Short mmCIF file of C-alpha atoms in Angstrom, two decimals:
data_model
loop_
_atom_site.label_atom_id
_atom_site.label_comp_id
_atom_site.label_asym_id
_atom_site.label_seq_id
_atom_site.Cartn_x
_atom_site.Cartn_y
_atom_site.Cartn_z
CA MET A 169 19.31 -31.14 13.72
CA MET A 170 19.81 -34.57 15.27
CA THR A 171 17.01 -36.97 14.32
CA GLU A 172 15.78 -40.05 16.16
CA ALA A 173 17.54 -42.14 13.53
CA ASN A 174 20.87 -40.49 14.34
CA ARG A 175 20.55 -41.49 17.99
CA LEU A 176 19.91 -45.23 17.45
CA PRO A 177 22.71 -47.45 18.82
CA ALA A 178 24.94 -49.02 16.15
CA GLU A 179 23.93 -52.59 17.10
CA GLU A 180 20.26 -51.80 16.50
CA ILE A 181 20.86 -50.01 13.22
CA THR A 182 22.83 -52.89 11.73
CA ASN A 183 19.98 -55.31 12.54
CA THR A 184 17.96 -55.70 9.34
CA ALA A 185 14.59 -56.22 11.00
CA THR A 186 15.08 -53.13 13.17
CA SER A 187 16.09 -51.05 10.16
CA VAL A 188 13.05 -52.18 8.15
CA THR A 189 10.71 -51.32 11.02
CA ALA A 190 12.32 -47.91 11.55
CA VAL A 191 12.07 -46.98 7.86
CA GLU A 192 8.43 -48.15 7.74
CA GLU A 193 7.70 -45.86 10.69
CA LEU A 194 9.51 -43.02 8.96
CA LEU A 195 7.47 -43.54 5.78
CA LYS A 196 4.24 -44.24 7.70
CA TYR A 197 3.81 -47.13 5.29
CA ARG A 198 3.70 -50.87 6.00
CA PHE A 199 5.27 -52.97 3.26
CA LYS A 200 3.40 -55.94 1.83
CA ASN A 201 6.77 -57.40 0.81
CA THR A 202 9.45 -56.39 3.34
CA LYS A 203 12.09 -58.14 1.22
CA LEU A 204 11.92 -55.14 -1.11
CA LEU A 205 12.90 -52.77 1.68
CA GLU A 206 15.65 -55.14 2.87
CA GLU A 207 17.06 -55.09 -0.65
CA ALA A 208 16.81 -51.30 -0.79
CA LEU A 209 18.84 -51.06 2.42
CA THR A 210 21.66 -53.40 1.30
CA HIS A 211 24.87 -51.93 -0.12
CA THR A 212 27.08 -53.75 -2.63
CA SER A 213 29.89 -53.86 -0.05
CA CYS A 214 28.00 -56.48 1.96
CA ASN A 215 29.42 -59.96 1.46
CA SER A 216 25.94 -61.43 1.28
CA SER A 217 24.77 -59.14 -1.54
CA SER A 218 24.65 -60.23 -5.16
CA ALA A 219 24.18 -58.35 -8.41
CA SER A 220 20.39 -58.63 -8.02
CA ASN A 221 20.17 -58.46 -4.21
CA ASN A 222 21.18 -54.89 -3.38
CA TYR A 223 19.90 -51.36 -3.67
CA GLN A 224 20.98 -50.65 -7.27
CA ARG A 225 18.02 -52.06 -9.24
CA LEU A 226 15.52 -50.41 -6.91
CA ALA A 227 17.41 -47.11 -7.10
CA PHE A 228 17.07 -47.32 -10.89
CA VAL A 229 13.27 -47.63 -10.77
CA GLY A 230 12.99 -45.20 -7.85
CA ASP A 231 14.78 -42.52 -9.85
CA ALA A 232 12.27 -42.96 -12.68
CA ALA A 233 9.29 -42.96 -10.30
CA LEU A 234 10.43 -39.73 -8.64
CA GLY A 235 10.99 -38.06 -12.01
CA LEU A 236 7.45 -38.94 -13.13
CA ALA A 237 5.84 -38.01 -9.81
CA ILE A 238 7.60 -34.66 -9.46
CA SER A 239 6.95 -33.80 -13.12
CA SER A 240 3.23 -34.53 -12.69
CA TYR A 241 3.14 -32.50 -9.49
CA PHE A 242 4.67 -29.36 -11.01
CA PHE A 243 2.62 -29.77 -14.20
CA SER A 244 -0.52 -29.52 -12.02
CA VAL A 245 0.70 -26.85 -9.62
CA TYR A 246 1.99 -24.48 -12.34
CA PRO A 247 -0.43 -24.74 -15.30
CA ASP A 248 0.95 -21.58 -16.95
CA VAL A 249 4.68 -22.25 -16.50
CA ASP A 250 6.70 -23.15 -19.60
CA CYS A 251 8.65 -26.37 -20.14
CA GLY A 252 12.01 -24.76 -19.38
CA LYS A 253 11.02 -23.71 -15.87
CA LEU A 254 9.32 -27.05 -15.22
CA THR A 255 12.57 -28.77 -16.21
CA ASP A 256 14.54 -26.54 -13.82
CA LEU A 257 12.12 -27.35 -10.99
CA ARG A 258 12.36 -31.08 -11.61
CA ALA A 259 16.17 -30.97 -11.84
CA ALA A 260 16.46 -29.08 -8.54
CA ASN A 261 14.22 -31.55 -6.71
CA VAL A 262 15.77 -34.79 -8.00
CA SER A 263 19.43 -33.76 -7.90
CA THR A 264 22.05 -35.69 -5.95
CA GLU A 265 22.53 -32.63 -3.72
CA LYS A 266 18.83 -32.37 -2.86
CA LEU A 267 18.35 -36.11 -2.26
CA GLY A 268 21.63 -36.31 -0.31
CA ARG A 269 20.27 -33.73 2.12
CA VAL A 270 16.98 -35.66 2.37
CA ALA A 271 18.99 -38.73 3.41
CA VAL A 272 20.90 -36.71 6.01
CA ARG A 273 17.75 -35.11 7.42
CA HIS A 274 16.09 -38.49 8.00
CA GLY A 275 19.22 -40.47 8.95
CA LEU A 276 18.69 -43.03 6.19
CA TYR A 277 22.36 -43.95 5.92
CA ASN A 278 22.20 -45.36 9.45
CA TYR A 279 19.84 -48.10 8.21
CA LEU A 280 22.00 -49.20 5.28
CA ARG A 281 23.73 -52.59 5.58
CA ARG A 282 27.27 -51.95 4.36
CA ASN A 283 30.90 -52.80 4.96
CA SER A 284 32.83 -49.73 3.82
CA PRO A 285 34.69 -47.59 6.40
CA ILE A 286 35.78 -45.20 3.61
CA LEU A 287 32.15 -44.61 2.68
CA ASP A 288 31.24 -44.12 6.33
CA GLU A 289 33.90 -41.44 6.68
CA LYS A 290 32.76 -39.54 3.59
CA VAL A 291 29.14 -39.57 4.73
CA LYS A 292 30.12 -38.46 8.23
CA GLU A 293 32.07 -35.52 6.81
CA PHE A 294 29.15 -34.54 4.58
CA VAL A 295 26.66 -34.70 7.46
CA ILE A 296 28.83 -32.30 9.48
CA THR A 297 29.09 -29.97 6.47
CA VAL A 298 25.31 -29.92 5.96
CA GLN A 299 24.71 -29.19 9.64
CA GLN A 300 26.88 -26.09 9.29
CA GLU A 301 25.07 -24.72 6.22
CA ALA A 302 23.35 -21.39 6.87
CA GLU A 303 20.62 -22.11 4.30
CA MET A 304 19.43 -24.97 2.16
CA GLU A 305 21.78 -25.47 -0.76
CA PHE A 306 19.94 -26.26 -4.01
CA TYR A 307 22.94 -26.80 -6.26
CA GLY A 308 25.72 -27.90 -3.94
CA GLY A 309 27.65 -26.58 -0.98
CA VAL A 310 31.29 -26.63 0.02
CA MET A 311 31.36 -30.43 -0.17
CA LYS A 312 29.80 -32.58 -2.88
CA ALA A 313 27.08 -34.93 -1.63
CA PRO A 314 28.23 -38.58 -1.69
CA LYS A 315 26.17 -40.33 -4.37
CA ILE A 316 25.34 -43.19 -2.01
CA LEU A 317 23.03 -40.88 -0.04
CA ALA A 318 20.90 -40.07 -3.08
CA ASP A 319 21.02 -43.75 -4.05
CA ILE A 320 19.54 -44.77 -0.69
CA VAL A 321 16.65 -42.34 -1.09
CA GLU A 322 16.01 -43.60 -4.63
CA SER A 323 16.26 -47.27 -3.65
CA VAL A 324 13.71 -46.82 -0.84
CA MET A 325 11.53 -44.94 -3.33
CA GLY A 326 11.87 -47.84 -5.73
CA ALA A 327 10.86 -50.30 -3.02
CA VAL A 328 7.74 -48.25 -2.22
CA TYR A 329 6.87 -47.85 -5.90
CA VAL A 330 7.10 -51.59 -6.60
CA ASP A 331 5.32 -52.53 -3.37
CA CYS A 332 2.32 -50.31 -4.11
CA GLY A 333 1.87 -51.86 -7.56
CA PHE A 334 3.73 -49.24 -9.62
CA ASP A 335 1.02 -46.70 -8.70
CA VAL A 336 2.70 -43.31 -9.03
CA ASN A 337 -0.11 -41.49 -7.17
CA SER A 338 0.15 -43.80 -4.14
CA PHE A 339 3.92 -43.52 -4.29
CA TRP A 340 3.74 -39.70 -4.23
CA VAL A 341 1.32 -39.66 -1.27
CA ILE A 342 3.68 -41.90 0.71
CA PHE A 343 6.95 -40.20 -0.17
CA ARG A 344 6.15 -36.52 -0.64
CA GLY A 345 6.49 -35.63 3.05
CA LEU A 346 10.06 -36.92 3.20
CA LEU A 347 11.09 -34.64 0.34
CA GLU A 348 10.01 -31.47 2.13
CA PRO A 349 10.85 -28.72 1.66
CA ILE A 350 10.04 -29.17 -2.01
CA ILE A 351 11.86 -26.52 -4.05
CA MET A 352 9.16 -24.33 -5.59
CA LEU A 353 9.36 -21.67 -8.31
CA ASN A 354 9.68 -18.74 -5.90
CA MET A 355 12.58 -20.49 -4.16
CA LEU A 356 14.39 -20.96 -7.48
CA LYS A 357 13.95 -17.25 -8.22
CA GLU A 358 15.42 -16.35 -4.83
CA GLN A 359 18.36 -18.73 -5.31
CA PRO A 360 19.10 -19.08 -9.06
CA GLN A 361 21.83 -21.38 -10.34
CA PRO A 362 25.05 -19.40 -9.59
CA VAL A 363 27.16 -20.39 -12.61
CA THR A 364 24.32 -19.87 -15.12
CA THR A 365 23.41 -16.56 -13.51
CA LEU A 366 26.99 -15.29 -13.52
CA PHE A 367 27.52 -16.07 -17.20
CA GLY A 368 24.08 -14.73 -18.13
CA LEU A 369 24.44 -11.39 -16.35
CA CYS A 370 27.97 -10.83 -17.63
CA LYS A 371 26.93 -11.68 -21.18
CA LYS A 372 24.11 -9.15 -20.94
CA ASP A 373 26.68 -6.53 -19.94
CA GLY A 374 28.95 -7.54 -22.82
CA LYS A 375 31.60 -8.98 -20.50
CA GLN A 376 33.67 -12.14 -21.03
CA VAL A 377 33.78 -14.63 -18.15
CA GLU A 378 36.48 -17.24 -17.64
CA VAL A 379 36.68 -19.83 -14.86
CA GLU A 380 40.16 -21.26 -14.35
CA HIS A 381 40.85 -24.41 -12.31
CA ARG A 382 44.00 -25.65 -10.63
CA LYS A 383 44.87 -28.33 -8.08
CA GLU A 384 46.69 -27.78 -4.81
CA GLY A 385 47.02 -31.09 -3.00
CA ASP A 386 43.53 -32.52 -2.49
CA LYS A 387 41.84 -29.19 -3.20
CA ASN A 388 40.41 -27.93 -6.46
CA ILE A 389 40.73 -24.15 -6.71
CA ALA A 390 38.49 -22.21 -9.09
CA SER A 391 39.09 -18.57 -10.03
CA VAL A 392 36.79 -16.22 -11.94
CA TYR A 393 38.13 -13.62 -14.36
CA VAL A 394 35.91 -11.04 -16.07
CA ASP A 395 37.44 -9.36 -19.12
CA GLY A 396 40.79 -10.67 -17.91
CA GLN A 397 40.49 -9.15 -14.44
CA PHE A 398 40.59 -11.41 -11.36
CA ILE A 399 37.31 -11.31 -9.40
CA ALA A 400 37.25 -14.16 -6.87
CA SER A 401 38.49 -17.66 -6.05
CA ALA A 402 37.13 -20.62 -4.05
CA SER A 403 38.22 -24.15 -3.25
CA SER A 404 36.63 -27.54 -2.69
CA GLU A 405 37.55 -31.18 -2.84
CA HIS A 406 35.48 -31.44 -6.01
CA LYS A 407 35.94 -29.29 -9.10
CA GLU A 408 32.19 -28.83 -9.63
CA ASN A 409 31.63 -27.52 -6.11
CA ALA A 410 34.61 -25.17 -6.33
CA LYS A 411 33.04 -23.70 -9.47
CA LEU A 412 29.69 -23.23 -7.70
CA GLN A 413 31.30 -21.51 -4.73
CA VAL A 414 33.41 -19.16 -6.83
CA ALA A 415 30.38 -18.25 -8.96
CA LYS A 416 28.52 -17.24 -5.78
CA ALA A 417 31.50 -15.17 -4.65
CA ALA A 418 31.83 -13.49 -8.06
CA LEU A 419 28.11 -12.65 -8.17
CA LYS A 420 28.39 -11.02 -4.78
CA GLU A 421 31.46 -9.08 -5.85
CA LEU A 422 30.11 -7.95 -9.23
CA PHE A 423 26.40 -7.49 -8.66
CA TYR A 424 25.80 -7.23 -4.91
CA ASP A 425 27.34 -4.92 -2.32
CA PRO A 426 27.89 -6.63 1.08
CA TYR A 427 27.67 -3.22 2.81
CA ASP A 428 24.25 -2.64 1.37
CA GLU A 429 23.14 -6.18 2.20
CA MET A 430 23.67 -5.40 5.89
CA ASP A 431 21.27 -2.48 5.70
CA VAL A 432 18.81 -3.85 3.20
CA GLU A 433 16.04 -4.51 5.72
CA PHE A 434 16.51 -1.33 7.73
CA VAL A 435 13.55 1.02 8.08
CA PRO A 436 13.20 2.75 11.49
CA SER A 437 10.09 1.27 13.06
CA GLN A 438 9.00 4.37 14.99
CA LYS A 439 9.22 6.67 12.01
CA LYS A 440 6.68 7.28 9.32
CA LYS A 441 7.56 6.08 5.85
CA THR A 442 6.76 8.59 3.15
CA ASN A 443 7.62 9.40 -0.45
CA VAL A 444 10.19 11.99 -1.44
CA GLU A 445 7.58 14.02 -3.27
CA PHE A 446 5.72 14.37 0.04
CA ALA A 447 6.11 16.67 3.07
CA PRO A 448 5.65 20.48 3.14
CA PHE A 449 8.77 21.47 5.03
CA GLN A 450 11.51 24.02 4.54
CA LYS A 451 13.58 23.40 1.41
CA ILE A 452 17.10 22.15 2.18
CA LYS A 453 20.33 23.10 0.49
CA MET A 454 21.60 20.00 -1.32
CA ASP A 455 25.15 21.18 -2.29
CA VAL A 456 25.64 18.01 -4.35
CA GLU A 457 27.84 18.35 -7.42
CA PHE A 458 25.85 15.94 -9.55
CA ASP A 459 24.17 16.33 -12.93
CA PRO A 460 20.82 14.47 -12.74
CA THR A 461 20.44 14.59 -16.53
CA LYS A 462 23.37 12.19 -16.93
CA GLU A 463 23.59 8.46 -16.25
CA SER A 464 23.09 7.35 -12.64
CA GLU A 465 26.58 5.85 -12.19
CA GLY A 466 28.11 7.25 -9.03
CA ALA A 467 24.77 8.31 -7.55
CA LYS A 468 25.12 6.01 -4.53
CA GLN A 469 28.41 7.62 -3.57
CA LYS A 470 26.95 11.12 -3.97
CA LEU A 471 23.92 10.20 -1.86
CA ASN A 472 26.17 8.74 0.82
CA GLU A 473 28.23 11.97 0.85
CA LEU A 474 25.07 14.06 1.13
CA CYS A 475 23.69 12.00 4.01
CA GLY A 476 27.04 12.16 5.80
CA ARG A 477 27.20 15.95 5.55
CA LYS A 478 23.59 16.38 6.67
CA LYS A 479 24.03 13.83 9.46
CA TRP A 480 21.13 11.77 8.12
CA SER A 481 20.98 8.00 8.39
CA LYS A 482 22.91 5.94 5.86
CA PRO A 483 20.87 5.18 2.74
CA SER A 484 19.27 1.74 2.90
CA TYR A 485 18.67 -0.24 -0.30
CA ARG A 486 16.45 -3.21 -1.06
CA ILE A 487 15.47 -5.18 -4.14
CA GLU A 488 11.81 -4.52 -4.90
CA LYS A 489 11.42 -6.53 -8.11
CA GLU A 490 13.26 -9.22 -10.05
CA ILE A 491 12.09 -9.59 -13.64
CA GLY A 492 12.91 -12.29 -16.15
CA PRO A 493 14.76 -15.64 -16.08
CA ALA A 494 18.10 -16.10 -14.31
CA HIS A 495 20.17 -15.64 -17.48
CA ASN A 496 18.33 -12.46 -18.50
CA ARG A 497 17.23 -10.88 -15.23
CA SER A 498 16.61 -7.23 -14.39
CA PHE A 499 16.16 -5.60 -11.00
CA ALA A 500 14.34 -2.62 -9.53
CA CYS A 501 15.66 -1.30 -6.21
CA SER A 502 14.38 1.19 -3.68
CA VAL A 503 16.35 3.41 -1.33
CA GLN A 504 15.29 4.80 2.03
CA VAL A 505 16.77 7.76 3.88
CA SER A 506 15.73 8.72 7.41
CA ILE A 507 15.47 12.49 7.94
CA GLY A 508 14.17 13.69 11.27
CA GLU A 509 10.91 11.91 12.00
CA ASN A 510 10.38 10.76 8.43
CA VAL A 511 11.71 8.00 6.23
CA PHE A 512 11.86 9.00 2.57
CA SER A 513 11.65 6.19 0.03
CA VAL A 514 11.81 6.00 -3.75
CA THR A 515 12.22 3.23 -6.34
CA GLY A 516 14.52 3.52 -9.34
CA ASP A 517 14.36 2.13 -12.88
CA GLU A 518 14.83 -1.50 -13.83
CA LYS A 519 18.46 -2.43 -14.55
CA SER A 520 20.33 -5.59 -15.48
CA ARG A 521 22.60 -5.36 -12.41
CA VAL A 522 21.66 -4.77 -8.78
CA LYS A 523 24.37 -2.12 -8.42
CA ASP A 524 23.00 -0.20 -11.40
CA ALA A 525 19.45 -0.48 -10.03
CA GLU A 526 20.65 0.90 -6.70
CA ASN A 527 22.41 3.79 -8.48
CA SER A 528 19.16 4.50 -10.32
CA ALA A 529 17.27 4.60 -7.02
CA ALA A 530 19.94 6.87 -5.51
CA LEU A 531 19.65 9.24 -8.48
CA ALA A 532 15.86 9.35 -8.07
CA MET A 533 16.30 10.08 -4.36
CA ILE A 534 18.70 12.96 -5.06
CA GLN A 535 16.33 14.41 -7.66
CA GLY A 536 13.37 13.98 -5.32
CA LEU A 537 15.13 15.65 -2.42
CA GLN A 538 16.20 18.53 -4.65
CA GLU A 539 12.58 19.09 -5.63
CA SER A 540 11.07 18.51 -2.17
CA LYS A 541 10.94 20.51 1.02
CA VAL A 542 12.22 18.70 4.06
CA SER A 543 13.30 19.83 7.50
#
């Protein structure tokens, strides 16, 4: 979304006094020493800047202030969360990717005094990339965030921290709003680190993961192989981002079914949801060649075949529970089938992979339908 900062004319933005006033309004904080903010908004490419008269020193102290403030915040908000999760929360909220997107959202780069067309071009490209993102990226998107964007956020933080007498509580009150949305524990669970998750889930299944990299012109191409079999590939200008993107693609290929993701939220709104053990109707003939005493592998296919023959709705799956950390996670899935005026639903056993959890739910549905009476 275009911010007020993005719409300021170039001649106003390059004026130091105008930039200082605009950033003070953004922060809702009036500096006692505006020289601090001027320094925070001066890049090393400016001819007038010296080793001690640019953003770098303030970025150094701002980084430390943010680390302390965010650590204190999560320590208070999550009194029962262990150190490992607190570390993950802090890392997600102080990363270059997170702070780079904060800078884009508030147009901070527009206020930076600089003389670097190359830098301008990189930031412009990144801004366009962020505007096209479907959801907030915690770990990095298609393009790596230019470090200068995080540096600007940290240097302004440093200026605030020094100006308010190194008071971390005052600093947090002033700056917290600009960091929104703060990445909380539930958000990390919904969007775990892709590379860590991929290796963790495959290790749990006894599978060997390899990520191979190669260069083609300016692009880094990453490919994932599991037990020697090609799974997916992705490219980016930066090797790290290519690895992130291919990990996401591999997770989707190995543990999530795009077909099922389309239907995951489907439950007919006019129909009554009920359990498969419910409903005193005429018993149906299942004619499913499936042994329910065996493992559930293949149950989804059998349930799909059954629904197709009976002209019922396609089975709809959803994740009901996620248990454990990202590297050792298990899932419980439910499946719904619409039959006549009823929607039958059942939840399967917990499994280490979403596909296995869905197969477990499908097996439970087949067993339930075999034992139930439906019209």
